[in-house]
Coordinates of C-alpha atoms and ligand atoms in Angstrom, one line a residue:
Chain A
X1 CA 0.0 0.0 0.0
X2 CA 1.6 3.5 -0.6
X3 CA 2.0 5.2 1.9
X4 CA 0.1 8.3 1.3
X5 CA -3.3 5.6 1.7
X6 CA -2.5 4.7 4.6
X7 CA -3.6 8.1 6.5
X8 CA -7.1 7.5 4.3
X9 CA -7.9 4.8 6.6
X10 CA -8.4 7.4 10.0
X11 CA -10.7 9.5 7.7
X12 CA -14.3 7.1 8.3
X13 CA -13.9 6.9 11.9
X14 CA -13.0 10.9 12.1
X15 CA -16.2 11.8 10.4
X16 CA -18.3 9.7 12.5
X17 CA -16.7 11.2 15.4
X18 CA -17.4 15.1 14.2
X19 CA -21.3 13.6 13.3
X20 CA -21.7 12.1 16.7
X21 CA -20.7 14.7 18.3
X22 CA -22.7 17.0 16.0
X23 CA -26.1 15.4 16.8
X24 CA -25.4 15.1 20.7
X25 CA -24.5 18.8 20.4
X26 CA -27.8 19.4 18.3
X27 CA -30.0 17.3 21.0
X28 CA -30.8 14.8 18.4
X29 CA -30.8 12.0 20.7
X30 CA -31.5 12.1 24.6
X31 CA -27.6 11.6 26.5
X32 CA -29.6 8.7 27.8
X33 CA -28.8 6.8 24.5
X34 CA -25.8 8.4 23.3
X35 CA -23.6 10.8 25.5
X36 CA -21.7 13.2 23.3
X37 CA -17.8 12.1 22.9
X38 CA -16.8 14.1 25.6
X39 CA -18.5 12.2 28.3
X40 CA -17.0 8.6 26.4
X41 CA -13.6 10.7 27.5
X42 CA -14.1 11.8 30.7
X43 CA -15.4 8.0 31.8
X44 CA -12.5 6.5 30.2
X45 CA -10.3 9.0 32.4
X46 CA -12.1 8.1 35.3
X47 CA -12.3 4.3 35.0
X48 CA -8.2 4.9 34.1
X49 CA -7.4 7.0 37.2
X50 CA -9.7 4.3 39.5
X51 CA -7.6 1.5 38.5
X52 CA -11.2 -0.3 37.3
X53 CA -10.2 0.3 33.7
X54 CA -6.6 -1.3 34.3
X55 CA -8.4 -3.9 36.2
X56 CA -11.1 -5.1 33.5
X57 CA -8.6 -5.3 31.0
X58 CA -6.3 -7.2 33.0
X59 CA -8.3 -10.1 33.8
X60 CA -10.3 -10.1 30.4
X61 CA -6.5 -10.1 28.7
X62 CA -6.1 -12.8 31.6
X63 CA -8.7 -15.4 30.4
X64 CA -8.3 -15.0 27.0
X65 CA -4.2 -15.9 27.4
X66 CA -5.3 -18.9 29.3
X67 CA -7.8 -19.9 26.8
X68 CA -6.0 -19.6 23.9
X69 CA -3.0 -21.2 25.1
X70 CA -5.5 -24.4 26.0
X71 CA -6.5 -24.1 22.8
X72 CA -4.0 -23.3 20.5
X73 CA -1.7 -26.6 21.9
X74 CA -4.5 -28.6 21.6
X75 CA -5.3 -27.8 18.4
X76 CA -1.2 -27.4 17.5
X77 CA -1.3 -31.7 18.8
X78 CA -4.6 -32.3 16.9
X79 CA -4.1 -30.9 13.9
X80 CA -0.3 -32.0 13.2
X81 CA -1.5 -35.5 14.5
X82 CA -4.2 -35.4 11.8
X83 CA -2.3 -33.3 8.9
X84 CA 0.8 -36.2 9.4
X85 CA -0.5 -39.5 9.6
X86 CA -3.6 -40.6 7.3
X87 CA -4.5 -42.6 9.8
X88 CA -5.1 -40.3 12.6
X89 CA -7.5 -38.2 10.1
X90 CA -9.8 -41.1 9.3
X91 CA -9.7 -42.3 13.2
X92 CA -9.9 -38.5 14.8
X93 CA -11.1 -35.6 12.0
X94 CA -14.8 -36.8 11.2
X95 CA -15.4 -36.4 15.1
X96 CA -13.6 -33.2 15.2
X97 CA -15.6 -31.6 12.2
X98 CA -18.9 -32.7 13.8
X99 CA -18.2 -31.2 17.4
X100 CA -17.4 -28.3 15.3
X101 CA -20.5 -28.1 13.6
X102 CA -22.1 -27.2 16.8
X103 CA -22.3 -23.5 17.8
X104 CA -19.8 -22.8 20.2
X105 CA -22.1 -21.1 22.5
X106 CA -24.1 -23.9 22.3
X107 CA -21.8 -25.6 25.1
X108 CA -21.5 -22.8 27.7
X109 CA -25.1 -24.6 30.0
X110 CA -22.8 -28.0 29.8
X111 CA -19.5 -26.4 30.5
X112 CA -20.8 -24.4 33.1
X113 CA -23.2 -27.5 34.5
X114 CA -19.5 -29.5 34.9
X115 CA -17.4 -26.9 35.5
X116 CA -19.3 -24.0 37.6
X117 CA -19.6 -20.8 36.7
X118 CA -16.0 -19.4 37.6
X119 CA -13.2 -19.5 35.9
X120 CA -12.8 -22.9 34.3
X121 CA -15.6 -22.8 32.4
X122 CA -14.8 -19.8 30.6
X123 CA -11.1 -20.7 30.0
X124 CA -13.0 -24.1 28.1
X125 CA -15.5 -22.2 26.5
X126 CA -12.8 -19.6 24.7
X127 CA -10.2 -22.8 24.0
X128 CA -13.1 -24.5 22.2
X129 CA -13.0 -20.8 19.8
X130 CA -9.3 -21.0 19.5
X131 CA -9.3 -24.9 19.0
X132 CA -11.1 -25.1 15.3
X133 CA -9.0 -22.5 13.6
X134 CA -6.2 -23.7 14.7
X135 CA -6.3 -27.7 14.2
X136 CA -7.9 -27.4 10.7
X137 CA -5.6 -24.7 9.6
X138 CA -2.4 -27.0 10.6
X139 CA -3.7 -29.7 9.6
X140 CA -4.4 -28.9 5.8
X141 CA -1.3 -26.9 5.8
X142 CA 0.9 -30.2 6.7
X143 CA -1.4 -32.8 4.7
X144 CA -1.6 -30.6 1.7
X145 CA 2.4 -29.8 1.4
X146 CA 3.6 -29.5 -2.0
X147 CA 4.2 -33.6 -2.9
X148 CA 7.1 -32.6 -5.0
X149 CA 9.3 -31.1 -2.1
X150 CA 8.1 -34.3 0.0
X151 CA 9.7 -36.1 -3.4
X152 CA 13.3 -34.1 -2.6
X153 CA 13.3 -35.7 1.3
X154 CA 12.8 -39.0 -0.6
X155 CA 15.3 -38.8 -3.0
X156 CA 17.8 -37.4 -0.1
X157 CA 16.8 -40.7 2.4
X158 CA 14.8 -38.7 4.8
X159 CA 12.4 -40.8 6.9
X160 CA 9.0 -40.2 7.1
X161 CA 9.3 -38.4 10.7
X162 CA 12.0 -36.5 9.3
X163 CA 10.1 -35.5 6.4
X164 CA 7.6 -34.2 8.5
X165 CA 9.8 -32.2 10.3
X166 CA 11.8 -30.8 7.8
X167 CA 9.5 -30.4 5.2
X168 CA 5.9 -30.3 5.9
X169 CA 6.0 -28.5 9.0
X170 CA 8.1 -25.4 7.6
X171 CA 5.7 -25.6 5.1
X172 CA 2.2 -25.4 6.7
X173 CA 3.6 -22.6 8.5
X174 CA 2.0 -20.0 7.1
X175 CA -0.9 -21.5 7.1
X176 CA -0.5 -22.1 10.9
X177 CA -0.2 -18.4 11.8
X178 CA -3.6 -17.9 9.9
X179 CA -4.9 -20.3 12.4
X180 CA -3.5 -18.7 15.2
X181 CA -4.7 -15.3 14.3
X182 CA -8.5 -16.5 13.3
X183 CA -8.2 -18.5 16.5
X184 CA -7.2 -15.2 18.4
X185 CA -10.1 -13.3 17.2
X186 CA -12.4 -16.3 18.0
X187 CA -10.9 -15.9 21.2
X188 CA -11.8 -12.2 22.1
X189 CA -14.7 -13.0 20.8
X190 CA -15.5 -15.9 23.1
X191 CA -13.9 -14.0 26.2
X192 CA -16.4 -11.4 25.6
X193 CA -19.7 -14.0 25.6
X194 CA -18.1 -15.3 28.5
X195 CA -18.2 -12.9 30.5
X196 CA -21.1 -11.6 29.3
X197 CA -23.2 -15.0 30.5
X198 CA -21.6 -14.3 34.1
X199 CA -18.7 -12.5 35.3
X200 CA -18.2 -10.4 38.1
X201 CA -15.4 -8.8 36.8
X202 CA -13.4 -7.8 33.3
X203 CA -14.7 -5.7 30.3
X204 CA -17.5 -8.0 29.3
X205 CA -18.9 -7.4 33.0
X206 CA -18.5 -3.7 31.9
X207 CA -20.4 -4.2 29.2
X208 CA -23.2 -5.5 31.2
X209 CA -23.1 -3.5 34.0
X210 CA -23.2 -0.7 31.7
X211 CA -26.2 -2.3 30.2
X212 CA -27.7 -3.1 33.7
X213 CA -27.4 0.6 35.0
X214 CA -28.4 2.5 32.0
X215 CA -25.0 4.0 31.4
X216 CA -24.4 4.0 27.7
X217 CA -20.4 5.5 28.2
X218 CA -19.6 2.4 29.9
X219 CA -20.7 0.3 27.6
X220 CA -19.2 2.2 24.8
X221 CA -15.8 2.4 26.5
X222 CA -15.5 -1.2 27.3
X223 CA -16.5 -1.8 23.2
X224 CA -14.1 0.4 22.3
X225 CA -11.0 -1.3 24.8
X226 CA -12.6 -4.8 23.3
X227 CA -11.6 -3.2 20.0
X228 CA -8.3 -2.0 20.4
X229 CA -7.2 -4.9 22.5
X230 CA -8.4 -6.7 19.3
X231 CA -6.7 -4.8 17.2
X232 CA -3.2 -4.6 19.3
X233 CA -2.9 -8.4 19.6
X234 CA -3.9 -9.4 16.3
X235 CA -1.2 -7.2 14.8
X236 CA 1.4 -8.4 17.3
X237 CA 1.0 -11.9 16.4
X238 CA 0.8 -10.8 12.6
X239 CA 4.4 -8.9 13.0
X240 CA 5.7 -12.2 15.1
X241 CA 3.9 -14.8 12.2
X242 CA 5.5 -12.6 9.5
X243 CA 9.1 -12.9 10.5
X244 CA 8.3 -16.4 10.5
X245 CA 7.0 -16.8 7.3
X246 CA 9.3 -13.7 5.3
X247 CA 10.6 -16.7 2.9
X248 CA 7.2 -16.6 1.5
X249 CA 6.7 -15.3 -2.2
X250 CA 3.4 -13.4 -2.0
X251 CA 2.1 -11.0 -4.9
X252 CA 0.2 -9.3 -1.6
X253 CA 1.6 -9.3 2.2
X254 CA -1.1 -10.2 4.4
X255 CA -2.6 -7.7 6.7
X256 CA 0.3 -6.6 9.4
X257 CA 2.7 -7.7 7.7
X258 CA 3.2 -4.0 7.1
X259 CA 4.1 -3.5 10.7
X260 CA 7.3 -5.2 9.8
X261 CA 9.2 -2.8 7.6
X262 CA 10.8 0.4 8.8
X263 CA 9.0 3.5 9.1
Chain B
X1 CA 33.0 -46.5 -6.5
X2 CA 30.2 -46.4 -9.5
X3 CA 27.6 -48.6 -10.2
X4 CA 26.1 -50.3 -12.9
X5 CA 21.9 -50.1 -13.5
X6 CA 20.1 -53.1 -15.1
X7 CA 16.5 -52.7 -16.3
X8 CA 14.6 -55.7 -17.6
X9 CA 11.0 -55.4 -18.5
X10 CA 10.2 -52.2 -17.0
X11 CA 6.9 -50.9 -17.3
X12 CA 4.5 -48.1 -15.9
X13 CA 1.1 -47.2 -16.1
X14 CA -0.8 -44.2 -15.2
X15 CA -4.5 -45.5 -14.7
X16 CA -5.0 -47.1 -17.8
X17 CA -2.6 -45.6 -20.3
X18 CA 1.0 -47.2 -20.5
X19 CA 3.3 -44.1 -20.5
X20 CA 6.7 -46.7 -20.2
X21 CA 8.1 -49.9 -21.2
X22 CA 8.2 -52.6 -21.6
X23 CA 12.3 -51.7 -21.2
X24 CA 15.2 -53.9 -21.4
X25 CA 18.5 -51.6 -20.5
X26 CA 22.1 -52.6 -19.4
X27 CA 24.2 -49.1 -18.4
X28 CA 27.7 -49.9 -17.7
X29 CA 29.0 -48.7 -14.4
X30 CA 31.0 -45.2 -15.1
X31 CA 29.2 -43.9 -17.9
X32 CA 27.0 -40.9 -19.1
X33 CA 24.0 -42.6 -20.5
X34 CA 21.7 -39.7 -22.5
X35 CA 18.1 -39.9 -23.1
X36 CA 16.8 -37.9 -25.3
X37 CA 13.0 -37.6 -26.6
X38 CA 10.0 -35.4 -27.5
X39 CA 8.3 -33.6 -24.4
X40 CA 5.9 -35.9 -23.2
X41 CA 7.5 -39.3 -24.4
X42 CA 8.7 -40.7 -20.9
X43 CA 11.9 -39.7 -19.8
X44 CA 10.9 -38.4 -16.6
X45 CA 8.8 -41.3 -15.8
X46 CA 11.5 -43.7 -16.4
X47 CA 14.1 -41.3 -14.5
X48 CA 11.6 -41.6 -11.6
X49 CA 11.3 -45.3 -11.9
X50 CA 15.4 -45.4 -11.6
X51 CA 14.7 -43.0 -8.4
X52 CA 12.8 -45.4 -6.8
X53 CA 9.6 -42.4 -6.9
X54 CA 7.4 -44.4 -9.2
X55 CA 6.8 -47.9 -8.3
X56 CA 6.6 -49.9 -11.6
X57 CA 3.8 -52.2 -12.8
X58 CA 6.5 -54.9 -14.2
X59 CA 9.6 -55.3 -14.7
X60 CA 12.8 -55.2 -12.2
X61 CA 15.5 -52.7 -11.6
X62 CA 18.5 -53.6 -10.7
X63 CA 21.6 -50.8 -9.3
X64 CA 25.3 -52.1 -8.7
X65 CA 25.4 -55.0 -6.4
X66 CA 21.7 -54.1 -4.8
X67 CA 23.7 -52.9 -1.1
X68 CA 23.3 -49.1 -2.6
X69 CA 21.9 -46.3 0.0
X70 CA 18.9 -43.9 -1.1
X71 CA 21.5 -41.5 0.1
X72 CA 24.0 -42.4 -2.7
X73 CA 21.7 -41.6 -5.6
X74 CA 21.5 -37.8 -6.4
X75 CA 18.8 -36.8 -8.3
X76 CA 18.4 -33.7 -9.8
X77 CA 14.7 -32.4 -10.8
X78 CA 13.3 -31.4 -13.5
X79 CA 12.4 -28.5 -11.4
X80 CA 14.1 -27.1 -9.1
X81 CA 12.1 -27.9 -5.7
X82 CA 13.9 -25.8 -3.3
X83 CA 12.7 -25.2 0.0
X84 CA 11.1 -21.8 -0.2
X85 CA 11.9 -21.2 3.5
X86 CA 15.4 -22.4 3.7
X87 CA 18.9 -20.1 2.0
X88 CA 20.8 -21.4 -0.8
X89 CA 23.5 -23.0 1.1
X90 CA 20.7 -24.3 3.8
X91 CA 19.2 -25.9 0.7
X92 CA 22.6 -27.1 -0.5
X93 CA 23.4 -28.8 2.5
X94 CA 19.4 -30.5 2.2
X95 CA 21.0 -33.5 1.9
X96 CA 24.5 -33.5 4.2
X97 CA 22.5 -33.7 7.6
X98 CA 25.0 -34.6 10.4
X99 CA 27.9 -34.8 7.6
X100 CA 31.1 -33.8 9.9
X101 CA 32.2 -31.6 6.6
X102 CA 29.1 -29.8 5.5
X103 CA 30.2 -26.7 5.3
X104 CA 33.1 -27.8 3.0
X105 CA 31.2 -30.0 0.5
X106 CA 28.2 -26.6 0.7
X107 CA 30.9 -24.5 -0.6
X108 CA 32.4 -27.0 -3.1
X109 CA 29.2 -27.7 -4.1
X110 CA 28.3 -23.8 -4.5
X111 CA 32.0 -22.9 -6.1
X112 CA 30.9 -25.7 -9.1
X113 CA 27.7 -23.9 -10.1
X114 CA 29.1 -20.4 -9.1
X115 CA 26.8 -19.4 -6.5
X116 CA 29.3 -18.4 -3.8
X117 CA 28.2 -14.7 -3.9
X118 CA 23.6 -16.0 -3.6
X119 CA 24.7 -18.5 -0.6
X120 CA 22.7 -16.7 2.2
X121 CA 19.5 -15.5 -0.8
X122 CA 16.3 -17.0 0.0
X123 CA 15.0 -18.7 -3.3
X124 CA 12.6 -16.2 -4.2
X125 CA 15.6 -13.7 -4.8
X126 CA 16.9 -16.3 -7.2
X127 CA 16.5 -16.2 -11.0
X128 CA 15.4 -19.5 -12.6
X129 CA 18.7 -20.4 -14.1
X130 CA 20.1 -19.9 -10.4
X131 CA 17.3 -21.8 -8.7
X132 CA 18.3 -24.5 -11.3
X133 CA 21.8 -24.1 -10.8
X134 CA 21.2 -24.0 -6.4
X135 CA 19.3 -27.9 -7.4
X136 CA 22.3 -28.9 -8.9
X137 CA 24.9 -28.0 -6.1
X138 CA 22.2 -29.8 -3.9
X139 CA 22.4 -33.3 -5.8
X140 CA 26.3 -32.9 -6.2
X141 CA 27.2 -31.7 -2.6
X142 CA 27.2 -35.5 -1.0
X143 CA 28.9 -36.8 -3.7
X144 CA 26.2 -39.3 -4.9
X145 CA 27.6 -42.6 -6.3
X146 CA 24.5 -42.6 -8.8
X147 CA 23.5 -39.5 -10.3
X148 CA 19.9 -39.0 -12.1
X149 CA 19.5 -35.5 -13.5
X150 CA 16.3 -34.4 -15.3
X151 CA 17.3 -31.9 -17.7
X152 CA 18.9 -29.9 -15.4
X153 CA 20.1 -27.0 -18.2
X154 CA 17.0 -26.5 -19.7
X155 CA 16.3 -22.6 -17.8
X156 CA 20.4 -21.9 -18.3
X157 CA 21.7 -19.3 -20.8
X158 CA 24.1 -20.8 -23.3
X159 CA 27.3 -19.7 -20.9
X160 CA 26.4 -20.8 -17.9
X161 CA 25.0 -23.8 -19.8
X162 CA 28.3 -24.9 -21.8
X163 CA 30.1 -24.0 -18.3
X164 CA 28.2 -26.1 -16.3
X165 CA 27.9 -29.3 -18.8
X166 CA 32.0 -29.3 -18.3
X167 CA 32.5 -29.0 -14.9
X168 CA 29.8 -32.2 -15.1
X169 CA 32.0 -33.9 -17.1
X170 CA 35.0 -32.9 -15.0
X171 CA 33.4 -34.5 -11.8
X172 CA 32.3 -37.3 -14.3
X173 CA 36.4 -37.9 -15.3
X174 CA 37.0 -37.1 -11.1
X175 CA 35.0 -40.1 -9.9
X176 CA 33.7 -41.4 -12.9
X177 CA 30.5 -41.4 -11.3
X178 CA 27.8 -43.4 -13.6
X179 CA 24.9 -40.7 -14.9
X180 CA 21.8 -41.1 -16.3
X181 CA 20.8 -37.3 -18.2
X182 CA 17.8 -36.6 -19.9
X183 CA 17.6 -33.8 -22.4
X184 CA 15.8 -32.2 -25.4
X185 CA 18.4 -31.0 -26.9
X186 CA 21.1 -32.9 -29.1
X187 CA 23.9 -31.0 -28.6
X188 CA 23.8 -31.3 -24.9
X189 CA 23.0 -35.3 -25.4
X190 CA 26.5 -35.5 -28.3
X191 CA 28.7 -33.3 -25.8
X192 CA 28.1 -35.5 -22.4
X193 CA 26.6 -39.0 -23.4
X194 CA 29.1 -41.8 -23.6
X195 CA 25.7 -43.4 -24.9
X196 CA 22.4 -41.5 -26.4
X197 CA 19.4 -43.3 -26.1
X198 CA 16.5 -42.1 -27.9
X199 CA 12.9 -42.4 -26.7
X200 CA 9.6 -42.2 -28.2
X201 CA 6.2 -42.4 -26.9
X202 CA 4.4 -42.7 -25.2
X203 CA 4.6 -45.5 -24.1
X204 CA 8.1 -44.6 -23.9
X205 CA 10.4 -47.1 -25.7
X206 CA 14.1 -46.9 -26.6
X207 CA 14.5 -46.8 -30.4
X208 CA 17.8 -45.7 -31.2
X209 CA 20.3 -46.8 -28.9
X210 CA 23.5 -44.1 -30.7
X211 CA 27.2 -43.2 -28.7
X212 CA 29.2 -39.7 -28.6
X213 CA 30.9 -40.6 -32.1
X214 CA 27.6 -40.3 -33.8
X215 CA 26.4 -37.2 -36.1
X216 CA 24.0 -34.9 -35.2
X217 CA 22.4 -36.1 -38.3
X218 CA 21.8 -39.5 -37.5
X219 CA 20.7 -38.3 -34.0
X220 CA 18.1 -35.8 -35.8
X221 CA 16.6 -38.9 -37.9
X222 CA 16.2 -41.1 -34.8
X223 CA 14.2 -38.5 -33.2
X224 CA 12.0 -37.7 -35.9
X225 CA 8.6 -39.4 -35.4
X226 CA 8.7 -42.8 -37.2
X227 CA 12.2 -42.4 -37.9
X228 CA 13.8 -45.1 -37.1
X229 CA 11.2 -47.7 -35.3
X230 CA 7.9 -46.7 -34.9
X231 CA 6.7 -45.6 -31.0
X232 CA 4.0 -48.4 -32.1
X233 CA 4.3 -51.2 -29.7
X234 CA 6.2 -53.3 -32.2
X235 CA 8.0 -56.0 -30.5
X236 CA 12.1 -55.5 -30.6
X237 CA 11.4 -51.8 -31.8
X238 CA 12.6 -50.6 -28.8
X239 CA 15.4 -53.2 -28.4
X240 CA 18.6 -50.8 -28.4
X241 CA 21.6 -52.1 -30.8
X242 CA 24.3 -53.0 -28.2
X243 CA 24.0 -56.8 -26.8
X244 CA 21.2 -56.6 -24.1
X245 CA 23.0 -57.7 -20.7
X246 CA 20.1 -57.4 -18.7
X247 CA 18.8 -60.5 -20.8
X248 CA 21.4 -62.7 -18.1
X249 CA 19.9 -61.4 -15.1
Ligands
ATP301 N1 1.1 -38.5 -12.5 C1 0.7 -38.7 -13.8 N2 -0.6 -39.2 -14.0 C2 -1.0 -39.4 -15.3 N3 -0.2 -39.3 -16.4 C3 1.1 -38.9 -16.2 C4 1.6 -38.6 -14.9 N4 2.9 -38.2 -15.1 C5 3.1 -38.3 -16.4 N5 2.0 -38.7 -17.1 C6 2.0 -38.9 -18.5 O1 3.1 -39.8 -18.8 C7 3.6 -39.4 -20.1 C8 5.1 -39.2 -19.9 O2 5.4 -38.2 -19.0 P1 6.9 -37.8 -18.6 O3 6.8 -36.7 -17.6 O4 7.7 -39.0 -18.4 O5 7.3 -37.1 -20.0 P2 8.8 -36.5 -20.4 O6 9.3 -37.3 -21.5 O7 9.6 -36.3 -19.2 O8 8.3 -35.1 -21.0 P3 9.0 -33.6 -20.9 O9 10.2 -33.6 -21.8 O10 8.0 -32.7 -21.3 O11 9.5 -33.5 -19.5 C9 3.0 -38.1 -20.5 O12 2.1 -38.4 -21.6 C10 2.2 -37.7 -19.3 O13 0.9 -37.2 -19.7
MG302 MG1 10.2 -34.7 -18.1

C-alpha cells in the first residue's frame, strides 16, 4: 500500500466522530442513549485514574491468554496429528468436524453445569473458539504440502518423521499463523460472551453493567478497549507470524505484515 | 565406486494408459547414459522409476550390487524444488545432515555452479537459471555414487550452460560417477553422453540406442517421429543395438 493511503484509513472513523458529536451537540438523541464524545472521554479517564479500567482489561486479557494457550496446543497436537498421519485423520477428524458443527455457545449450559460458573468454564468455552481454527488450519497446511518437495526428502533418504519435520512442518507454516490469528479473534470473541453470561469482573462485565445501570459510556468504552485490544494483539502476532513466514513469495503481504518494515 | 543399473522389463502405467516400457537396458557402471526424446515421451517417468519415486507395474531394476543407499543416488529435478523457507547454502546442504564436513562440501558444491556470492538469498531472490543451478549443487554436494538428472540445463543461458555441462563432465572424469541425463536438446546429449538413447512415446520405448561418435544427423533422424522404429508397440522396436545384458539377469 503507498503510503500516502494509509492516512485515508483514520478518515471514516474521524467523520463519525465530528457527526456524533454533531447530533449530541444538536439534541438529536436524549444523553440517555448516546452521550456526546466528551462524556465517552471523561469515563475512560475516570475508570483509568480508579484502577477499574486497568483492572477489566487485566483479567479479560487474563482469560483470553489462558484460553487460547488451552487451545491453540490442543489444536497445534490435533491438527499435526491429523495433517501427518492418514490414519489419525480417518480415526480422529470426522469427530472433530462434527463437534465443530455445533455452535460454540451452544456448550457454555454444559461447561458451566461441569465446571461451575468461575473461571474454568470460561477458559473451556474460549479454547473450544481457539481450537477449530487452529487444528484445521495446521492440519491442511501439513497434509496438503507441495508432494514434490516431499519427493526431494525422498530422493535425499529422509524418513518419514524426518520429512515431517523438515518439510511439511516449515511448510504449513504460514498457514498455521492464519490459524493462530482467526483463532485469536475467536478468542476475544469468546472471552467477551463469557463474560457476558456471568462474570463479576473484566470488560464483558462492563459491558453488562453498563447495560444493567443505564450507562451508555460504559458500555461504549468497554467496546471500544474490546476493540483495540483486538486490534493490538492481532497485529502483534501478525508482525511475530510474518518474520516467521518472510521466505514466503506473495504478490500481496497479508494484513500486518506491514508492521514489519521500517517507518 | 560407480555402479552399474540393469533394467529388464520395466513398465509403468498411469491409470489405464501405459506411458513406459516394456524396457530392457544394461548401463555400464561409469558412464554418461543420455536420453533424449519429444516432451511428453517418458523420460521423466522412467528417471523416476530409476529414483525409486514411481513404483513400476512390471519389470525389475537392478543398481550395482543391490547394497546401494537412497542416500548415494543424487537426483536432480526437472524443477528445481527448493525449499522456499530455507537459503541457498541451507538448501545445498538439504542433503549433508549430520555430515562432519558440511560446510566444506556446501561451498564446493556452490563454487561448481558459481553461487558463492547467492549462498545466504532465500530462493525467491533467485533467477530460474540460479534456482536451477542452487538444485544442482544440492544433488552434487554428498557426492552421490549414482547421479539421475532431469534436464537440469534447460532454464540456463548458453554460458552458464556450456560452463556447467563441463565441470559435469570434469566430476564425471573425477569419480567417474555413472549418470543417467535426460535432455531435449542434441547437442547437450553429443557433448556429455558416452551413450544416447533415444525415446519415443508414449509409451516410452528406446528406439535408437546411438554413442558420442555419432552425427547430429543421424541423431536428428532417430528422433523424428517414425524415424527409425515406430513408437508403435512393435515388438524388438525398442530393443537398443548394443548386446542386451540385462537378458542374463
Ligand atoms: N502422474 C501422472 N498421471 C498421469 N499421467 C502422467 C503422470 N505423469 C506423467 N504422465 C503422462 O506420462 C507421459 C510421460 O510423462 P513424462 O513426464 O515422463 O514425459 P517427459 O518425456 O519427461 O516429458 P518432458 O520432456 O515434457 O518433461 C505423458 O504423456 C504424461 O501425460
Ligand atoms: Mg520430463
Amino acid at each position: 500500500m503507498p503510503r500516502g493511503h494509509a492516512a485515508l484509513g483514520v478518515v471514516v472513523p474521524l467523520l463519525a466522530l465530528a457527526v456524533w458529536q454533531g447530533v449530541t451537540l444538536a439534541g438529536m438523541v436524549p444523553p440517555s442513549m448516546l452521550p456526546p464524545p466528551a462524556e465517552m472521554v471523561r469515563t475512560l479517564a475516570e475508570m483509568a485514574g480508579s484502577g477499574e479500567l486497568a483492572q477489566a482489561v487485566g483479567i479479560t486479557a487474563w482469560r483470553l491468554a489462558w484460553g487460547f494457550v488451552v487451545g491453540a496446543a490442543a489444536g497445534t497436537v490435533l491438527g499435526a496429528l491429523c495433517g501427518a498421519s492418514a490414519l489419525a485423520r480417518a480415526l480422529l477428524d470426522p469427530t472433530v468436524q462434527a463437534l465443530r458443527s455445533v455452535p460454540s455457545l451452544a456448550w457454555v449450559p454444559l461447561f458451566i453445569l461441569w465446571l461451575g460458573i468461575f473461571e474454568s468454564s470460561k477458559t473451556t468455552l474460549i479454547a473450544v473458539g481457539v481450537f477449530f481454527p487452529v487444528y484445521l488450519n495446521l492440519m491442511s497446511g501439513i497434509a496438503q504440502v507441495d508432494r514434490k518437495l516431499l519427493e526431494v526428502g525422498v530422493v535425499h533418504g529422509y524418513s518419514r518423521l524426518r520429512r515431517l519435520i523438515a518439510i511439511q512442518l516449515p511448510a504449513a507454516l504460514p498457514a498455521y499463523v492464519v490459524g493462530l490469528r482467526s483463532g485469536l479473534g475467536l478468542g476475544w470473541m469468546f472471552v467477551s460472551a463469557a463474560e457476558l453470561l456471568g462474570a463479576s469482573n473484566g470488560l464483558g462485565f462492563v459491558l453488562d453493567d453498563g447495560e444493567q445501570t443505564g450507562r451508555p459510556e460504559r458500555v461504549l468504552v468497554a467496546i471500544l478497549l474490546f476493540g483495540l485490544c483486538g486490534k493490538t494483539t492481532d497485529m502483534a502476532l501478525a508482525a511475530a507470524g510474518a518474520r516467521l513466514v518472510r521466505w514466503q513469495d506473495n504478490a500481496m503481504p497479508v494484513q500486518g505484515q506491514r508492521a514489519l518494515q521500517p517507518a | 565406486m560407480a555402479h552399474e543399473v540393469h533394467i529388464a522389463g520395466l513398465a509403468k502405467t498411469y491409470g489405464s494408459q501405459r506411458v513406459l516400457g516394456p524396457l530392457d537396458l544394461h548401463l555400464e557402471a561409469g558412464t554418461i547414459t543420455v536420453v533424449i526424446g519429444r516432451s511428453g515421451c517418458g523420460k521423466s517417468t522412467l528417471l523416476r522409476c530409476l529414483g525409486g519415486l514411481e513404483k513400476p507395474d512390471a519389470g525389475s531394476i537392478r543398481i550395482g550390487a543391490g547394497q546401494l543407499r537412497r542416500e548415494d543416488i543424487g537426483y536432480v529435478f526437472q524443477e528445481p524444488r527448493l525449499m522456499p523457507w530455507l537459503t541457498v547454502s541451507r538448501n545445498v546442504a538439504f542433503g549433508l545432515r549430520g555430515h562432519p564436513a558440511r560446510d566444506d562440501r556446501v561451498a564446493e558444491a556452490l563454487a561448481i555452479v558459481g553461487l558463492q556470492q547467492a549462498a545466504s538469498l532465500l530462493p525467491k531472490q533467485l533467477s530460474g537459471g540460479m534456482a536451477q543451478r542452487a538444485a544442482l549443487a544440492r544433488a552434487l554436494a554428498p557426492k552421490p555414487e549414482l547421479i539421475l538428472l532431469d534436464e537440469p540445463f534447460s532454464a540456463l543461458d548458453p554460458f552458464s550452460r556450456e560452463s556447467l555441462q563441463q565441470h559435469l563432465l570434469h566430476l564425471y572424469r573425477h569419480y567417474r560417477t555413472t549418470m543417467v541425463l535426460i535432455t531435449h536438446d542434441m547437442d547437450e546429449a553429443l557433448t556429455l553422453g558416452d551413450r544416447i538413447l533415444v525415446m519415443q512415446g508414449p509409451p516410452g520405448k528406446i528406439v535408437a540406442d546411438l554413442s558420442r561418435h555419432d552425427t547430429k544427423a543421424r541423431l536428428r533422424e532417430a528422433l523424428e517421429p517414425g524415424g527409425r522404429g515406430p513408437p508403435g508397440p512393435q515388438a524388438g522396436a525398442e530393443r537398443p543395438q548394443t548386446p542386451l545384458r540385462a537378458r542374463a539377469l
